């Protein structure tokens, strides 16, 4: 299948992800295909969220929208999907009204028996793979395509909380009250993640990102005890499977939001090429923590995009100076996903400022 894809014309993000120093920082933003775009909101008027995810033609169209709008400014696309397709594939019902809602969450370890014993991702998540293949062809080689999944701890929390939570009290209760059952479930989720990520590469994804959105809700001890082993399980087994199946050895990105205390440890031990960072750590400090072992991705506060063009330019300039002080690859991004109210032209200005200031010579 891969030989039918158009040749790639912009490999900047692939080079940066592998630690190379690039002529400028490649740039994309998390959730760049989504609610801030009027063309996305227009489609949502006639299509339910998960309907779009499950319809390859619609998911392809949504993925391409920001690439068309920001052609020449953005250096990667990310397939339009959702991290919660994995719990769905495991047999759980997930609704979007407007945020994620699980009508029947896991309450005690006995409820694990309700999950599908063996998940066939080629059947359950075929629609994602088809969307990736269609999108890869439709991109025409303009930019690489990123595939992704949620991290086991983040998915585990959703599956138990039944949706978003400010305290994660129910999910954390599991960790403390049922530690062994929690570890087993986390690795069970991780196995599905491995199958899903390998399938995405087989379908045409050229990078992979693992989103541990709630990593920062765990203490350093609990992160290392519960989340970290599943993250290593994913990186180790994805790489092994890609090699065994003669699939491309694509770069892997880990975004463990809020777990900045673990950056140095993750850089040495987690097995990812790139670590994403949020906006509450200075890029200089992050580079000092990881050395030249991994590339970094990030990290402007998404809310700066509401501050006007002067604020955006000043923040981008500071960010570029910080990342350029150390050696190693850097992918420009926000420190979390773009939010719905951002004006598309202000995001354009962010991209333009990255192009301008990330080219500056190191200080």
mmCIF file of C-alpha atoms in Angstrom:
data_model
loop_
_atom_site.group_PDB
_atom_site.id
_atom_site.type_symbol
_atom_site.label_atom_id
_atom_site.label_comp_id
_atom_site.label_asym_id
_atom_site.label_seq_id
_atom_site.Cartn_x
_atom_site.Cartn_y
_atom_site.Cartn_z
ATOM 1 C CA UNK A 1 0.000 0.000 0.000
ATOM 2 C CA UNK A 2 2.805 2.409 0.911
ATOM 3 C CA UNK A 3 4.136 2.436 -2.637
ATOM 4 C CA UNK A 4 0.885 4.057 -3.752
ATOM 5 C CA UNK A 5 1.400 7.124 -1.536
ATOM 6 C CA UNK A 6 2.656 10.351 -3.135
ATOM 7 C CA UNK A 7 6.283 11.229 -2.336
ATOM 8 C CA UNK A 8 6.715 13.451 0.727
ATOM 9 C CA UNK A 9 7.726 17.026 -0.080
ATOM 10 C CA UNK A 10 8.182 18.359 3.466
ATOM 11 C CA UNK A 11 10.080 16.146 5.909
ATOM 12 C CA UNK A 12 10.989 18.908 8.381
ATOM 13 C CA UNK A 13 9.071 17.409 11.302
ATOM 14 C CA UNK A 14 10.511 13.945 10.685
ATOM 15 C CA UNK A 15 14.043 15.319 10.795
ATOM 16 C CA UNK A 16 13.360 17.324 13.948
ATOM 17 C CA UNK A 17 11.709 14.317 15.611
ATOM 18 C CA UNK A 18 14.872 12.323 15.025
ATOM 19 C CA UNK A 19 16.906 14.973 16.814
ATOM 20 C CA UNK A 20 18.342 16.795 13.844
ATOM 21 C CA UNK A 21 18.864 20.529 13.991
ATOM 22 C CA UNK A 22 16.631 21.987 11.313
ATOM 23 C CA UNK A 23 16.691 25.244 9.356
ATOM 24 C CA UNK A 24 13.595 26.301 11.295
ATOM 25 C CA UNK A 25 11.268 24.610 13.721
ATOM 26 C CA UNK A 26 8.512 22.539 12.130
ATOM 27 C CA UNK A 27 5.132 23.537 13.537
ATOM 28 C CA UNK A 28 1.681 22.067 14.028
ATOM 29 C CA UNK A 29 -0.854 22.356 16.860
ATOM 30 C CA UNK A 30 -2.732 19.759 18.823
ATOM 31 C CA UNK A 31 -6.440 19.691 17.879
ATOM 32 C CA UNK A 32 -5.603 21.676 14.755
ATOM 33 C CA UNK A 33 -8.504 19.973 12.975
ATOM 34 C CA UNK A 34 -11.417 21.027 15.107
ATOM 35 C CA UNK A 35 -13.883 23.428 16.631
ATOM 36 C CA UNK A 36 -12.035 26.726 16.136
ATOM 37 C CA UNK A 37 -12.451 26.386 12.355
ATOM 38 C CA UNK A 38 -15.731 27.613 10.836
ATOM 39 C CA UNK A 39 -15.519 24.922 8.167
ATOM 40 C CA UNK A 40 -15.439 22.284 10.910
ATOM 41 C CA UNK A 41 -18.406 23.820 12.734
ATOM 42 C CA UNK A 42 -20.315 23.856 9.463
ATOM 43 C CA UNK A 43 -19.835 20.120 9.036
ATOM 44 C CA UNK A 44 -20.841 19.485 12.644
ATOM 45 C CA UNK A 45 -24.215 21.072 11.947
ATOM 46 C CA UNK A 46 -25.197 17.962 10.001
ATOM 47 C CA UNK A 47 -22.958 15.257 11.470
ATOM 48 C CA UNK A 48 -22.527 13.922 15.014
ATOM 49 C CA UNK A 49 -18.965 13.860 16.397
ATOM 50 C CA UNK A 50 -18.384 10.115 16.434
ATOM 51 C CA UNK A 51 -20.182 9.815 13.093
ATOM 52 C CA UNK A 52 -17.378 11.927 11.630
ATOM 53 C CA UNK A 53 -14.764 9.767 13.341
ATOM 54 C CA UNK A 54 -16.363 6.602 11.941
ATOM 55 C CA UNK A 55 -16.828 7.888 8.387
ATOM 56 C CA UNK A 56 -13.445 7.893 6.619
ATOM 57 C CA UNK A 57 -14.494 10.409 3.977
ATOM 58 C CA UNK A 58 -15.640 12.893 6.646
ATOM 59 C CA UNK A 59 -12.602 12.320 8.874
ATOM 60 C CA UNK A 60 -10.342 12.875 5.859
ATOM 61 C CA UNK A 61 -12.103 16.118 4.977
ATOM 62 C CA UNK A 62 -11.794 17.440 8.549
ATOM 63 C CA UNK A 63 -8.113 16.464 8.694
ATOM 64 C CA UNK A 64 -7.431 18.355 5.470
ATOM 65 C CA UNK A 65 -9.244 21.557 6.461
ATOM 66 C CA UNK A 66 -6.365 23.186 8.383
ATOM 67 C CA UNK A 67 -3.835 21.992 5.806
ATOM 68 C CA UNK A 68 -5.758 23.814 3.086
ATOM 69 C CA UNK A 69 -6.251 26.934 5.189
ATOM 70 C CA UNK A 70 -2.623 27.136 6.367
ATOM 71 C CA UNK A 71 -0.869 25.623 3.361
ATOM 72 C CA UNK A 72 2.834 26.398 3.453
ATOM 73 C CA UNK A 73 2.701 27.367 7.134
ATOM 74 C CA UNK A 74 1.950 24.087 8.915
ATOM 75 C CA UNK A 75 4.332 21.119 8.740
ATOM 76 C CA UNK A 76 2.167 18.167 9.800
ATOM 77 C CA UNK A 77 -1.392 16.910 9.761
ATOM 78 C CA UNK A 78 -2.959 14.780 12.482
ATOM 79 C CA UNK A 79 -5.756 12.400 11.671
ATOM 80 C CA UNK A 80 -9.159 13.500 12.937
ATOM 81 C CA UNK A 81 -10.229 10.947 15.521
ATOM 82 C CA UNK A 82 -10.527 10.737 19.308
ATOM 83 C CA UNK A 83 -8.601 9.004 22.068
ATOM 84 C CA UNK A 84 -11.828 7.368 23.272
ATOM 85 C CA UNK A 85 -12.187 5.116 20.244
ATOM 86 C CA UNK A 86 -10.102 2.596 22.212
ATOM 87 C CA UNK A 87 -12.618 2.239 25.072
ATOM 88 C CA UNK A 88 -15.294 1.950 22.388
ATOM 89 C CA UNK A 89 -13.307 -0.831 20.712
ATOM 90 C CA UNK A 90 -13.043 -2.529 24.123
ATOM 91 C CA UNK A 91 -16.837 -2.670 24.312
ATOM 92 C CA UNK A 92 -17.738 0.508 26.192
ATOM 93 C CA UNK A 93 -20.333 3.012 25.026
ATOM 94 C CA UNK A 94 -19.065 6.583 24.729
ATOM 95 C CA UNK A 95 -21.266 9.532 23.855
ATOM 96 C CA UNK A 96 -20.304 13.141 23.135
ATOM 97 C CA UNK A 97 -22.844 15.538 24.677
ATOM 98 C CA UNK A 98 -20.975 17.884 24.379
ATOM 99 C CA UNK A 99 -18.064 16.363 26.314
ATOM 100 C CA UNK A 100 -17.352 12.640 26.598
ATOM 101 C CA UNK A 101 -19.842 10.618 28.638
ATOM 102 C CA UNK A 102 -19.787 6.896 29.487
ATOM 103 C CA UNK A 103 -23.321 5.699 30.386
ATOM 104 C CA UNK A 104 -21.923 2.537 32.018
ATOM 105 C CA UNK A 105 -18.449 3.231 33.490
ATOM 106 C CA UNK A 106 -16.319 0.711 35.349
ATOM 107 C CA UNK A 107 -17.223 0.910 39.044
ATOM 108 C CA UNK A 108 -15.301 -2.009 40.558
ATOM 109 C CA UNK A 109 -12.782 -4.485 39.125
ATOM 110 C CA UNK A 110 -15.656 -6.940 38.657
ATOM 111 C CA UNK A 111 -16.862 -4.666 35.861
ATOM 112 C CA UNK A 112 -13.727 -5.456 33.835
ATOM 113 C CA UNK A 113 -15.530 -8.656 32.815
ATOM 114 C CA UNK A 114 -17.852 -6.468 30.702
ATOM 115 C CA UNK A 115 -14.961 -5.523 28.419
ATOM 116 C CA UNK A 116 -14.307 -7.418 25.201
ATOM 117 C CA UNK A 117 -11.842 -10.239 25.910
ATOM 118 C CA UNK A 118 -9.857 -9.949 22.683
ATOM 119 C CA UNK A 119 -10.085 -6.702 20.744
ATOM 120 C CA UNK A 120 -9.717 -7.035 16.982
ATOM 121 C CA UNK A 121 -8.600 -3.507 16.070
ATOM 122 C CA UNK A 122 -8.671 -4.344 12.350
ATOM 123 C CA UNK A 123 -12.404 -4.839 12.749
ATOM 124 C CA UNK A 124 -13.321 -2.383 15.498
ATOM 125 C CA UNK A 125 -11.110 0.507 14.369
ATOM 126 C CA UNK A 126 -10.990 -0.189 10.658
ATOM 127 C CA UNK A 127 -12.583 3.200 10.015
ATOM 128 C CA UNK A 128 -9.541 4.984 11.491
ATOM 129 C CA UNK A 129 -7.158 3.007 9.312
ATOM 130 C CA UNK A 130 -9.232 3.740 6.218
ATOM 131 C CA UNK A 131 -9.293 7.441 7.077
ATOM 132 C CA UNK A 132 -5.515 7.458 7.483
ATOM 133 C CA UNK A 133 -4.951 5.806 4.102
ATOM 134 C CA UNK A 134 -7.390 8.142 2.369
ATOM 135 C CA UNK A 135 -5.886 11.195 4.059
ATOM 136 C CA UNK A 136 -2.315 10.183 3.289
ATOM 137 C CA UNK A 137 -3.226 9.968 -0.401
ATOM 138 C CA UNK A 138 -5.256 13.192 -0.346
ATOM 139 C CA UNK A 139 -2.395 15.123 1.246
ATOM 140 C CA UNK A 140 -0.394 14.573 -1.906
ATOM 141 C CA UNK A 141 2.853 14.531 0.050
ATOM 142 C CA UNK A 142 2.421 18.126 1.244
ATOM 143 C CA UNK A 143 3.105 17.256 4.907
ATOM 144 C CA UNK A 144 3.443 14.073 6.973
ATOM 145 C CA UNK A 145 0.445 12.499 8.707
ATOM 146 C CA UNK A 146 0.434 11.892 12.463
ATOM 147 C CA UNK A 147 -1.465 9.005 14.024
ATOM 148 C CA UNK A 148 -2.218 8.866 17.740
ATOM 149 C CA UNK A 149 -3.801 7.207 20.725
ATOM 150 C CA UNK A 150 -4.577 8.056 24.305
ATOM 151 C CA UNK A 151 -2.221 6.735 26.972
ATOM 152 C CA UNK A 152 -3.486 3.890 29.158
ATOM 153 C CA UNK A 153 -3.708 5.968 32.358
ATOM 154 C CA UNK A 154 -5.721 8.691 30.653
ATOM 155 C CA UNK A 155 -8.067 6.146 29.040
ATOM 156 C CA UNK A 156 -8.340 4.187 32.317
ATOM 157 C CA UNK A 157 -9.410 7.387 34.087
ATOM 158 C CA UNK A 158 -12.120 8.126 31.543
ATOM 159 C CA UNK A 159 -13.389 4.557 31.674
ATOM 160 C CA UNK A 160 -13.792 4.732 35.454
ATOM 161 C CA UNK A 161 -14.819 8.361 35.927
ATOM 162 C CA UNK A 162 -17.390 8.107 33.147
ATOM 163 C CA UNK A 163 -16.193 11.369 31.632
ATOM 164 C CA UNK A 164 -14.040 14.325 32.524
ATOM 165 C CA UNK A 165 -13.254 15.058 36.175
ATOM 166 C CA UNK A 166 -11.518 17.776 38.158
ATOM 167 C CA UNK A 167 -10.308 15.416 40.886
ATOM 168 C CA UNK A 168 -10.148 11.941 39.257
ATOM 169 C CA UNK A 169 -11.297 10.651 42.636
ATOM 170 C CA UNK A 170 -12.875 7.464 41.267
ATOM 171 C CA UNK A 171 -9.902 6.564 39.066
ATOM 172 C CA UNK A 172 -7.385 7.263 41.812
ATOM 173 C CA UNK A 173 -9.428 5.226 44.264
ATOM 174 C CA UNK A 174 -8.873 2.264 41.959
ATOM 175 C CA UNK A 175 -5.106 2.835 41.967
ATOM 176 C CA UNK A 176 -4.941 2.935 45.764
ATOM 177 C CA UNK A 177 -7.631 0.368 46.585
ATOM 178 C CA UNK A 178 -7.092 -2.103 43.734
ATOM 179 C CA UNK A 179 -3.459 -1.578 42.684
ATOM 180 C CA UNK A 180 -2.865 -4.966 41.074
ATOM 181 C CA UNK A 181 -6.165 -4.968 39.204
ATOM 182 C CA UNK A 182 -5.397 -1.421 38.056
ATOM 183 C CA UNK A 183 -1.972 -2.409 36.729
ATOM 184 C CA UNK A 184 -3.489 -5.355 34.869
ATOM 185 C CA UNK A 185 -6.156 -3.172 33.273
ATOM 186 C CA UNK A 186 -3.602 -0.520 32.315
ATOM 187 C CA UNK A 187 -1.500 -3.133 30.496
ATOM 188 C CA UNK A 188 -4.621 -4.567 28.861
ATOM 189 C CA UNK A 189 -5.399 -1.101 27.504
ATOM 190 C CA UNK A 190 -1.751 -0.736 26.472
ATOM 191 C CA UNK A 191 -1.960 -3.899 24.373
ATOM 192 C CA UNK A 192 -4.887 -2.429 22.434
ATOM 193 C CA UNK A 193 -2.895 0.808 22.021
ATOM 194 C CA UNK A 194 -0.008 -1.172 20.528
ATOM 195 C CA UNK A 195 -2.260 -2.913 18.014
ATOM 196 C CA UNK A 196 -3.928 0.391 17.158
ATOM 197 C CA UNK A 197 -0.677 2.313 16.632
ATOM 198 C CA UNK A 198 0.889 -0.436 14.521
ATOM 199 C CA UNK A 199 -2.276 -0.526 12.429
ATOM 200 C CA UNK A 200 -2.043 3.218 11.905
ATOM 201 C CA UNK A 201 1.506 2.911 10.563
ATOM 202 C CA UNK A 202 0.397 0.057 8.330
ATOM 203 C CA UNK A 203 -2.339 2.369 7.036
ATOM 204 C CA UNK A 204 0.067 5.205 6.319
ATOM 205 C CA UNK A 205 0.795 7.226 9.488
ATOM 206 C CA UNK A 206 4.309 8.705 9.434
ATOM 207 C CA UNK A 207 4.591 9.724 13.100
ATOM 208 C CA UNK A 208 2.787 8.540 16.221
ATOM 209 C CA UNK A 209 1.809 10.503 19.321
ATOM 210 C CA UNK A 210 0.649 9.122 22.662
ATOM 211 C CA UNK A 211 -1.466 11.563 24.682
ATOM 212 C CA UNK A 212 -1.230 11.120 28.462
ATOM 213 C CA UNK A 213 -3.424 14.140 29.109
ATOM 214 C CA UNK A 214 -3.884 13.401 32.809
ATOM 215 C CA UNK A 215 -0.311 12.395 33.644
ATOM 216 C CA UNK A 216 0.078 15.524 35.776
ATOM 217 C CA UNK A 217 -2.747 14.420 38.072
ATOM 218 C CA UNK A 218 -0.505 11.699 39.493
ATOM 219 C CA UNK A 219 2.214 12.127 42.104
ATOM 220 C CA UNK A 220 5.719 11.282 40.881
ATOM 221 C CA UNK A 221 5.484 7.938 42.689
ATOM 222 C CA UNK A 222 2.081 7.082 41.263
ATOM 223 C CA UNK A 223 3.107 8.153 37.773
ATOM 224 C CA UNK A 224 6.158 5.874 37.890
ATOM 225 C CA UNK A 225 4.132 3.025 39.420
ATOM 226 C CA UNK A 226 1.029 3.094 37.246
ATOM 227 C CA UNK A 227 1.373 5.197 34.093
ATOM 228 C CA UNK A 228 5.040 4.824 33.187
ATOM 229 C CA UNK A 229 5.124 0.996 32.798
ATOM 230 C CA UNK A 230 2.257 1.133 30.303
ATOM 231 C CA UNK A 231 3.972 3.893 28.318
ATOM 232 C CA UNK A 232 7.140 1.815 28.026
ATOM 233 C CA UNK A 233 5.032 -1.220 27.113
ATOM 234 C CA UNK A 234 3.655 0.768 24.180
ATOM 235 C CA UNK A 235 6.962 2.140 22.871
ATOM 236 C CA UNK A 236 8.781 -1.191 23.228
ATOM 237 C CA UNK A 237 6.120 -3.309 21.595
ATOM 238 C CA UNK A 238 5.235 -0.874 18.823
ATOM 239 C CA UNK A 239 8.890 -0.714 17.785
ATOM 240 C CA UNK A 240 9.235 -4.497 17.953
ATOM 241 C CA UNK A 241 6.088 -5.062 15.928
ATOM 242 C CA UNK A 242 7.028 -2.504 13.286
ATOM 243 C CA UNK A 243 10.394 -4.224 12.849
ATOM 244 C CA UNK A 244 8.834 -7.708 12.760
ATOM 245 C CA UNK A 245 6.344 -6.627 10.095
ATOM 246 C CA UNK A 246 8.909 -4.688 8.035
ATOM 247 C CA UNK A 247 6.932 -1.494 8.548
ATOM 248 C CA UNK A 248 8.566 1.954 8.689
ATOM 249 C CA UNK A 249 10.274 2.800 11.981
ATOM 250 C CA UNK A 250 8.326 6.021 12.504
ATOM 251 C CA UNK A 251 9.195 8.571 15.203
ATOM 252 C CA UNK A 252 7.140 8.352 18.384
ATOM 253 C CA UNK A 253 6.046 11.334 20.479
ATOM 254 C CA UNK A 254 4.943 11.152 24.119
ATOM 255 C CA UNK A 255 2.964 14.033 25.576
ATOM 256 C CA UNK A 256 2.672 13.381 29.313
ATOM 257 C CA UNK A 257 0.994 16.660 30.204
ATOM 258 C CA UNK A 258 1.998 18.008 33.586
ATOM 259 C CA UNK A 259 4.597 15.304 34.310
ATOM 260 C CA UNK A 260 7.504 17.700 33.906
ATOM 261 C CA UNK A 261 9.113 16.205 37.013
ATOM 262 C CA UNK A 262 9.702 13.050 34.958
ATOM 263 C CA UNK A 263 11.208 14.593 31.800
ATOM 264 C CA UNK A 264 14.780 13.499 32.469
ATOM 265 C CA UNK A 265 13.708 10.001 33.445
ATOM 266 C CA UNK A 266 11.408 9.651 30.439
ATOM 267 C CA UNK A 267 14.105 10.887 28.066
ATOM 268 C CA UNK A 268 16.460 8.152 29.272
ATOM 269 C CA UNK A 269 14.059 5.293 29.709
ATOM 270 C CA UNK A 270 10.668 5.633 28.032
ATOM 271 C CA UNK A 271 11.728 4.853 24.461
ATOM 272 C CA UNK A 272 10.167 7.817 22.658
ATOM 273 C CA UNK A 273 11.910 10.075 20.139
ATOM 274 C CA UNK A 274 10.093 13.247 21.204
ATOM 275 C CA UNK A 275 8.697 14.492 24.504
ATOM 276 C CA UNK A 276 5.937 17.077 24.416
ATOM 277 C CA UNK A 277 5.918 19.683 27.165
ATOM 278 C CA UNK A 278 3.231 22.005 28.495
ATOM 279 C CA UNK A 279 3.604 25.717 29.144
ATOM 280 C CA UNK A 280 4.418 25.514 32.866
ATOM 281 C CA UNK A 281 8.042 24.596 32.256
ATOM 282 C CA UNK A 282 10.611 26.822 30.598
ATOM 283 C CA UNK A 283 12.108 25.339 27.414
ATOM 284 C CA UNK A 284 15.629 25.927 28.778
ATOM 285 C CA UNK A 285 14.794 23.908 31.881
ATOM 286 C CA UNK A 286 13.196 21.164 29.792
ATOM 287 C CA UNK A 287 16.248 20.895 27.545
ATOM 288 C CA UNK A 288 18.514 20.815 30.576
ATOM 289 C CA UNK A 289 16.461 17.915 31.948
ATOM 290 C CA UNK A 290 16.496 15.800 28.778
ATOM 291 C CA UNK A 291 19.887 16.747 27.314
ATOM 292 C CA UNK A 292 20.238 15.632 23.725
ATOM 293 C CA UNK A 293 18.540 12.269 24.273
ATOM 294 C CA UNK A 294 15.194 13.302 22.746
ATOM 295 C CA UNK A 295 13.642 16.051 20.693
ATOM 296 C CA UNK A 296 11.147 18.357 22.397
ATOM 297 C CA UNK A 297 7.720 19.543 21.303
ATOM 298 C CA UNK A 298 5.791 22.545 22.582
ATOM 299 C CA UNK A 299 4.988 24.690 24.418
ATOM 300 C CA UNK A 300 3.107 28.018 24.193
ATOM 301 C CA UNK A 301 0.102 28.452 26.466
ATOM 302 C CA UNK A 302 -2.927 28.043 24.140
ATOM 303 C CA UNK A 303 -4.615 30.997 25.847
ATOM 304 C CA UNK A 304 -1.972 33.358 24.470
ATOM 305 C CA UNK A 305 -3.871 32.982 21.191
ATOM 306 C CA UNK A 306 -6.609 35.118 22.753
ATOM 307 C CA UNK A 307 -4.167 37.860 23.739
ATOM 308 C CA UNK A 308 -3.795 39.610 20.399
ATOM 309 C CA UNK A 309 -1.020 39.611 17.837
ATOM 310 C CA UNK A 310 1.529 41.497 19.914
ATOM 311 C CA UNK A 311 1.174 39.002 22.749
ATOM 312 C CA UNK A 312 1.390 36.059 20.348
ATOM 313 C CA UNK A 313 4.515 37.422 18.693
ATOM 314 C CA UNK A 314 6.224 38.159 22.012
ATOM 315 C CA UNK A 315 5.425 34.689 23.378
ATOM 316 C CA UNK A 316 6.633 32.963 20.216
ATOM 317 C CA UNK A 317 9.855 34.970 20.242
ATOM 318 C CA UNK A 318 10.558 33.999 23.869
ATOM 319 C CA UNK A 319 9.693 30.379 23.182
ATOM 320 C CA UNK A 320 11.970 30.189 20.160
ATOM 321 C CA UNK A 321 14.857 31.730 22.073
ATOM 322 C CA UNK A 322 14.372 29.222 24.882
ATOM 323 C CA UNK A 323 14.274 26.161 22.659
ATOM 324 C CA UNK A 324 17.169 27.344 20.535
ATOM 325 C CA UNK A 325 19.511 27.659 23.531
ATOM 326 C CA UNK A 326 20.075 23.928 23.750
ATOM 327 C CA UNK A 327 21.021 21.257 21.257
ATOM 328 C CA UNK A 328 18.552 18.795 19.811
ATOM 329 C CA UNK A 329 15.459 18.742 17.668
ATOM 330 C CA UNK A 330 12.462 20.937 18.430
ATOM 331 C CA UNK A 331 8.916 20.814 17.084
ATOM 332 C CA UNK A 332 6.952 24.014 17.695
ATOM 333 C CA UNK A 333 3.483 23.503 19.122
ATOM 334 C CA UNK A 334 1.163 24.681 21.846
ATOM 335 C CA UNK A 335 1.469 23.320 25.365
ATOM 336 C CA UNK A 336 -1.942 21.656 24.965
ATOM 337 C CA UNK A 337 -4.740 21.592 22.397
ATOM 338 C CA UNK A 338 -6.079 24.709 20.715
ATOM 339 C CA UNK A 339 -9.396 25.828 22.220
ATOM 340 C CA UNK A 340 -12.639 26.464 20.298
ATOM 341 C CA UNK A 341 -12.829 30.248 20.515
ATOM 342 C CA UNK A 342 -9.511 31.023 18.827
ATOM 343 C CA UNK A 343 -9.771 33.175 15.699
ATOM 344 C CA UNK A 344 -8.286 31.232 12.766
ATOM 345 C CA UNK A 345 -6.286 34.286 11.652
ATOM 346 C CA UNK A 346 -4.649 34.536 15.074
ATOM 347 C CA UNK A 347 -3.481 30.942 14.676
ATOM 348 C CA UNK A 348 -2.150 31.918 11.247
ATOM 349 C CA UNK A 349 -0.171 34.672 12.953
ATOM 350 C CA UNK A 350 1.239 32.109 15.414
ATOM 351 C CA UNK A 351 2.445 29.986 12.485
ATOM 352 C CA UNK A 352 3.940 33.023 10.748
ATOM 353 C CA UNK A 353 5.781 34.052 13.910
ATOM 354 C CA UNK A 354 7.197 30.532 14.316
ATOM 355 C CA UNK A 355 8.520 30.712 10.763
ATOM 356 C CA UNK A 356 10.098 34.089 11.508
ATOM 357 C CA UNK A 357 11.651 33.567 14.937
ATOM 358 C CA UNK A 358 12.595 29.880 14.880
ATOM 359 C CA UNK A 359 15.010 30.667 12.054
ATOM 360 C CA UNK A 360 17.054 32.956 14.298
ATOM 361 C CA UNK A 361 20.599 31.839 15.061
ATOM 362 C CA UNK A 362 21.217 30.382 18.475
ATOM 363 C CA UNK A 363 22.098 32.806 21.222
#
